[in-house]
Amino acid sequence: MIYVTSDIHGRLDLFEKMLEKINFNDNDKLFVLGDMVDRGGDLSLLSKIHKLQSKGMCIPIMGNHEKILLNILDMYTPKAEIESLIKETRILKNSFAYVNDNNIMALLQTVPKLRYLKKQSQLLSSEINLFRYFNGVAINGYISDSLNKMTRKDMIQLKEYLTSMPTGIKVEVNGKKYLLVHAGYSEVKEQTDPKHKFNIREEFFMNKVISSEPMTVVFGHTTTNNIRAIKEHTLKYPYTIWYDEEFKDKIGIDCGACYPNGQLACLCLDTMEEFYVKNNLDTIVPISYINSKIAGYRKMVDNVNAQYAPDIEHEISIFK
């Protein structure tokens, strides 16, 4: 059987329940249409998908959140490297305490390196930590915690894996052609705006598919409730798979797995049978996790104020 699912957003628990529900086995193939990371969990789901892929049972397609993760990996410095940089800076600083006539020239030669290390360590430690906390609260869920545990080699391997993901795949099931993508498709846009495949929304689902051959586009990215609200002026809870009744050329399967009232949806292209696993959480990520990140952010701000604010009027503040 050929199955499609989308926008799991780190919810390994829902994914495993879905595999059990569809009785997923070696004779099946599952296409995951992007957004496997962010919001609902760490990188454990991606690891699970990779294992299934290595067995030939699963094919992941890149979504905009995988693209975001790639961008993060380009600018992220492993925690161990930052600690090493700061440690080396301290060693060089301490060496100046033992200056005498014999080693003065040798020590002076280290000044440029010391200045560089000091600048880099301050920049990296402050900006990377702020980046980690901000994304831990606001955007990327548990991803920052996962990256903090990685080495440079781990990050390179993760980047290579993400880069290897296709942005779309054509399949034929029971004589019907499907294009599996994350956000949508436009043959014209393919020529002029390669990035559209990661962020296109209304321009795609409000109109007929622009393609030189007849096919049905199966996509995620925009929740089916948002599609119904915009296109049909209706709401439906819990979210369910959406079929374009106007043009008969699109199927939306992002049923808001990480949102309250959302579900992880899976569609069997052989039988068109729908499967759902409901999300029973009241928040995108557990409140305890959010609270812990906010507490860490508060502590960081207090430290910054204590070190740099000359008086109370110049203190920075959050959540006040």
Coordinates of C-alpha atoms in Angstrom, one line a residue:
M1 CA 0.0 0.0 0.0
I2 CA 1.1 3.6 -0.7
Y3 CA 0.4 6.0 2.2
V4 CA 0.9 9.8 2.5
T5 CA 1.1 11.9 5.7
S6 CA 2.4 15.4 6.4
D7 CA 3.3 18.0 9.0
I8 CA 4.0 15.7 11.9
H9 CA 6.1 18.5 13.6
G10 CA 8.1 16.3 15.9
R11 CA 5.1 14.4 17.3
L12 CA 6.8 10.9 17.4
D13 CA 4.0 9.7 19.7
L14 CA 1.3 10.4 17.0
F15 CA 3.5 9.0 14.3
E16 CA 4.0 5.7 16.0
K17 CA 0.3 5.4 16.8
M18 CA -0.4 6.0 13.1
L19 CA 2.0 3.3 12.0
E20 CA 0.3 0.9 14.3
K21 CA -3.2 2.0 13.1
I22 CA -2.4 1.4 9.4
N23 CA -0.6 -1.8 10.2
F24 CA 2.5 -0.5 8.4
N25 CA 4.8 -3.3 7.2
D26 CA 7.6 -4.1 4.8
N27 CA 5.3 -4.3 1.8
D28 CA 4.1 -0.7 2.3
K29 CA 5.6 2.7 1.5
L30 CA 5.0 5.9 3.3
F31 CA 5.6 9.4 1.9
V32 CA 6.0 12.1 4.5
L33 CA 5.3 15.5 2.9
G34 CA 7.6 17.7 4.9
D35 CA 7.6 19.5 8.2
M36 CA 8.8 16.6 10.3
V37 CA 10.5 18.9 12.7
D38 CA 9.8 21.9 15.0
R39 CA 7.0 22.7 17.4
G40 CA 6.0 19.4 18.9
G41 CA 9.2 17.6 19.7
D42 CA 12.9 17.1 19.2
L43 CA 14.7 15.3 16.3
S44 CA 13.6 11.8 17.4
L45 CA 10.9 11.7 14.8
L46 CA 13.4 12.5 12.0
S47 CA 15.6 9.7 13.3
K48 CA 12.6 7.3 13.1
I49 CA 11.8 8.3 9.6
H50 CA 15.5 7.9 8.6
K51 CA 15.5 4.3 9.9
L52 CA 12.3 3.5 7.9
Q53 CA 13.8 5.1 4.9
S54 CA 17.0 2.9 5.2
K55 CA 14.7 -0.1 4.9
G56 CA 13.0 1.3 1.8
M57 CA 9.7 1.8 3.6
C58 CA 9.6 5.6 3.8
I59 CA 10.4 8.7 1.6
P60 CA 10.6 12.1 3.3
I61 CA 10.0 15.2 1.3
M62 CA 11.5 18.5 2.4
G63 CA 9.2 21.1 3.9
N64 CA 9.8 24.7 4.9
H65 CA 10.7 23.7 8.5
E66 CA 13.4 21.3 7.2
K67 CA 14.6 24.3 5.2
I68 CA 14.7 26.4 8.4
L69 CA 16.7 23.7 10.1
L70 CA 19.2 23.7 7.3
N71 CA 19.6 27.5 7.7
I72 CA 20.1 27.0 11.4
L73 CA 22.8 24.4 10.9
D74 CA 24.6 26.8 8.6
M75 CA 25.0 29.3 11.4
Y76 CA 25.0 27.1 14.5
T77 CA 28.2 26.4 16.5
P78 CA 28.3 23.3 18.6
K79 CA 28.2 24.0 22.3
A80 CA 31.5 22.1 22.9
E81 CA 33.3 24.3 20.3
I82 CA 32.1 27.5 22.1
E83 CA 33.2 26.1 25.5
S84 CA 36.6 25.3 24.0
L85 CA 37.0 28.8 22.5
I86 CA 36.1 30.4 25.8
K87 CA 38.6 28.1 27.6
E88 CA 41.4 29.0 25.2
T89 CA 40.7 32.7 25.7
R90 CA 40.9 32.3 29.5
I91 CA 44.2 30.4 29.2
L92 CA 45.7 33.1 27.1
K93 CA 44.5 35.8 29.5
N94 CA 46.0 34.0 32.5
S95 CA 49.4 33.6 30.7
F96 CA 49.8 37.4 30.9
A97 CA 50.1 37.2 34.6
Y98 CA 53.6 35.6 34.2
V99 CA 55.2 38.1 32.0
N100 CA 59.0 38.6 32.3
D101 CA 61.9 39.7 30.1
N102 CA 62.4 36.3 28.6
N103 CA 58.8 35.6 27.5
I104 CA 57.6 39.1 26.8
M105 CA 58.0 38.9 23.1
A106 CA 56.4 35.5 22.8
L107 CA 53.4 36.7 24.8
L108 CA 53.1 39.9 22.8
Q109 CA 52.8 37.7 19.7
T110 CA 49.6 36.2 21.2
V111 CA 47.9 39.5 21.5
P112 CA 46.2 39.4 18.0
K113 CA 45.0 35.9 18.7
L114 CA 43.8 36.8 22.1
R115 CA 41.8 39.8 20.8
Y116 CA 40.3 37.6 18.1
L117 CA 39.4 34.8 20.5
K118 CA 37.9 37.2 23.0
K119 CA 35.7 38.9 20.3
Q120 CA 34.6 35.5 18.9
S121 CA 33.9 33.9 22.2
Q122 CA 31.8 36.9 23.4
L123 CA 29.9 37.1 20.1
L124 CA 29.3 33.4 19.9
S125 CA 28.4 32.7 23.5
S126 CA 25.9 35.6 23.7
E127 CA 24.3 35.4 20.3
I128 CA 24.1 31.6 20.2
N129 CA 22.6 31.4 23.6
L130 CA 20.0 34.0 22.9
F131 CA 19.3 32.2 19.6
R132 CA 18.8 28.9 21.5
Y133 CA 16.5 30.3 24.1
F134 CA 14.4 32.4 21.6
N135 CA 13.9 29.5 19.3
G136 CA 13.2 27.1 22.2
V137 CA 10.3 29.3 23.2
A138 CA 9.0 30.7 20.0
I139 CA 9.8 28.8 16.9
N140 CA 11.7 25.5 17.0
G141 CA 10.4 23.7 20.0
Y142 CA 12.9 21.2 21.2
I143 CA 15.3 21.5 18.3
S144 CA 17.7 23.8 20.1
D145 CA 18.1 21.2 22.8
S146 CA 18.9 18.5 20.3
L147 CA 21.5 20.7 18.6
N148 CA 23.1 21.5 21.9
K149 CA 24.0 17.8 22.3
M150 CA 25.4 17.5 18.8
T151 CA 29.0 17.5 17.6
R152 CA 30.2 19.1 14.4
K153 CA 30.2 15.7 12.7
D154 CA 26.6 15.1 13.8
M155 CA 25.5 18.4 12.3
I156 CA 27.3 17.7 9.0
Q157 CA 25.5 14.4 8.8
L158 CA 22.1 15.9 9.6
K159 CA 22.7 18.6 7.0
E160 CA 23.6 16.0 4.4
Y161 CA 20.5 14.0 5.2
L162 CA 18.2 17.1 4.9
T163 CA 19.8 18.2 1.7
S164 CA 19.2 14.7 0.2
M165 CA 15.4 15.1 0.6
P166 CA 13.5 15.7 -2.7
T167 CA 11.1 18.6 -2.9
G168 CA 8.5 16.6 -4.8
I169 CA 7.8 13.1 -6.1
K170 CA 5.4 11.8 -8.8
V171 CA 3.7 8.5 -8.2
E172 CA 1.1 6.6 -10.1
V173 CA -1.5 4.5 -8.2
N174 CA -4.3 2.5 -9.9
G175 CA -3.6 4.4 -13.1
K176 CA -4.0 7.8 -11.4
K177 CA -1.1 10.2 -11.3
Y178 CA -0.2 12.1 -8.1
L179 CA 2.4 14.8 -7.4
L180 CA 3.4 14.7 -3.7
V181 CA 4.8 18.0 -2.5
H182 CA 4.9 20.0 0.8
A183 CA 3.2 23.3 0.1
G184 CA 1.8 23.3 -3.5
Y185 CA 2.8 23.3 -7.2
S186 CA 2.8 25.6 -10.1
E187 CA 4.6 24.7 -13.3
V188 CA 5.1 28.4 -14.1
K189 CA 6.5 29.2 -10.7
E190 CA 8.9 26.3 -11.0
Q191 CA 10.7 28.4 -13.7
T192 CA 10.6 31.7 -12.0
D193 CA 10.5 31.2 -8.2
P194 CA 12.1 27.9 -7.0
K195 CA 11.4 28.8 -3.3
H196 CA 7.6 28.8 -3.9
K197 CA 7.4 25.1 -3.2
F198 CA 8.2 25.8 0.4
N199 CA 5.7 28.6 1.1
I200 CA 3.0 28.8 -1.5
R201 CA -0.5 28.9 -0.1
E202 CA -3.6 30.7 -1.4
E203 CA -2.2 31.2 -4.9
F204 CA -2.1 27.4 -5.1
F205 CA -5.2 26.0 -3.3
M206 CA -7.6 28.7 -4.5
N207 CA -6.9 28.1 -8.2
K208 CA -6.6 25.2 -10.7
V209 CA -3.3 23.4 -10.7
I210 CA -1.0 24.8 -13.4
S211 CA 0.5 21.7 -15.1
S212 CA 1.1 20.3 -18.6
E213 CA -0.2 16.9 -17.6
P214 CA -3.3 16.0 -15.6
M215 CA -2.5 15.0 -12.0
T216 CA -3.7 15.4 -8.5
V217 CA -1.4 17.3 -6.1
V218 CA -1.3 16.0 -2.6
F219 CA 0.1 18.6 -0.2
G220 CA 0.5 19.7 3.4
H221 CA 1.8 23.0 4.8
T222 CA -1.5 24.8 5.1
T223 CA -3.9 23.2 7.6
T224 CA -7.1 21.9 6.1
N225 CA -9.1 24.1 8.5
N226 CA -7.3 27.2 7.2
I227 CA -8.1 26.1 3.7
R228 CA -11.7 25.6 4.5
A229 CA -11.9 28.9 6.2
I230 CA -10.4 30.8 3.3
K231 CA -11.8 28.9 0.4
E232 CA -15.2 27.6 1.7
H233 CA -15.8 29.9 4.6
T234 CA -16.4 26.9 6.9
L235 CA -14.7 25.4 10.0
K236 CA -14.5 21.7 10.9
Y237 CA -13.3 20.2 14.1
P238 CA -11.4 18.0 14.4
Y239 CA -9.5 18.8 11.2
T240 CA -9.9 16.3 8.4
I241 CA -8.4 15.8 4.9
W242 CA -9.6 18.3 2.3
Y243 CA -10.5 17.5 -1.3
D244 CA -10.8 20.3 -3.9
E245 CA -14.4 19.8 -5.0
E246 CA -14.1 22.8 -7.4
F247 CA -11.1 21.7 -9.6
K248 CA -10.8 18.1 -8.5
D249 CA -7.0 18.3 -8.6
K250 CA -5.8 18.8 -5.0
I251 CA -5.9 17.0 -1.7
G252 CA -4.7 18.7 1.5
I253 CA -3.6 16.4 4.3
D254 CA -2.2 18.8 6.9
C255 CA -4.7 18.3 9.7
G256 CA -2.8 20.2 12.4
A257 CA -1.2 17.3 14.2
C258 CA 0.6 19.6 16.6
Y259 CA -2.3 21.9 17.3
P260 CA -5.2 21.6 19.8
N261 CA -8.2 19.9 18.1
G262 CA -5.8 18.8 15.3
Q263 CA -5.0 15.3 14.1
L264 CA -2.3 13.5 12.3
A265 CA -3.8 12.4 9.0
C266 CA -2.7 9.6 6.7
L267 CA -4.2 8.8 3.3
C268 CA -3.9 5.4 1.5
L269 CA -3.7 6.2 -2.2
D270 CA -4.6 2.6 -3.2
T271 CA -8.0 2.7 -1.4
M272 CA -8.4 6.4 -0.6
E273 CA -9.1 5.3 3.0
E274 CA -8.4 8.0 5.6
F275 CA -6.7 7.4 9.0
Y276 CA -6.5 9.8 11.9
V277 CA -4.7 10.0 15.3
K278 CA -6.0 12.8 17.4
N279 CA -3.8 15.3 19.3
N280 CA -5.0 15.4 22.9
L281 CA -2.6 18.1 24.1
D282 CA -4.0 21.6 24.8
T283 CA -0.8 23.3 23.6
I284 CA 1.6 22.9 20.8
V285 CA 4.4 21.9 23.3
P286 CA 4.0 21.0 27.0
I287 CA 3.5 24.0 29.3
S288 CA 6.3 22.8 31.5
Y289 CA 8.7 23.0 28.6
I290 CA 7.7 26.6 27.7
N291 CA 7.9 27.6 31.4
S292 CA 11.4 26.2 31.7
K293 CA 12.5 28.1 28.7
I294 CA 11.0 31.4 29.9
A295 CA 12.7 30.9 33.3
G296 CA 16.0 30.5 31.5
Y297 CA 15.4 33.6 29.4
R298 CA 14.6 35.6 32.5
K299 CA 17.8 34.5 34.2
M300 CA 19.8 35.5 31.1
V301 CA 18.2 38.9 31.0
D302 CA 18.9 39.4 34.8
N303 CA 22.6 38.6 34.2
V304 CA 22.8 41.0 31.3
N305 CA 21.2 43.8 33.4
A306 CA 23.5 43.1 36.3
Q307 CA 26.6 43.3 34.1
Y308 CA 25.7 46.1 31.7
A309 CA 22.8 48.3 32.9
P310 CA 24.1 51.3 34.7
D311 CA 20.8 52.0 36.4
I312 CA 17.2 50.7 36.4
E313 CA 16.1 52.9 33.6
H314 CA 18.5 51.2 31.2
E315 CA 17.6 47.6 32.1
I316 CA 16.0 45.4 29.5
S317 CA 12.9 43.5 30.4
I318 CA 10.7 40.7 29.1
F319 CA 7.3 39.4 30.0
K320 CA 6.5 42.4 32.2

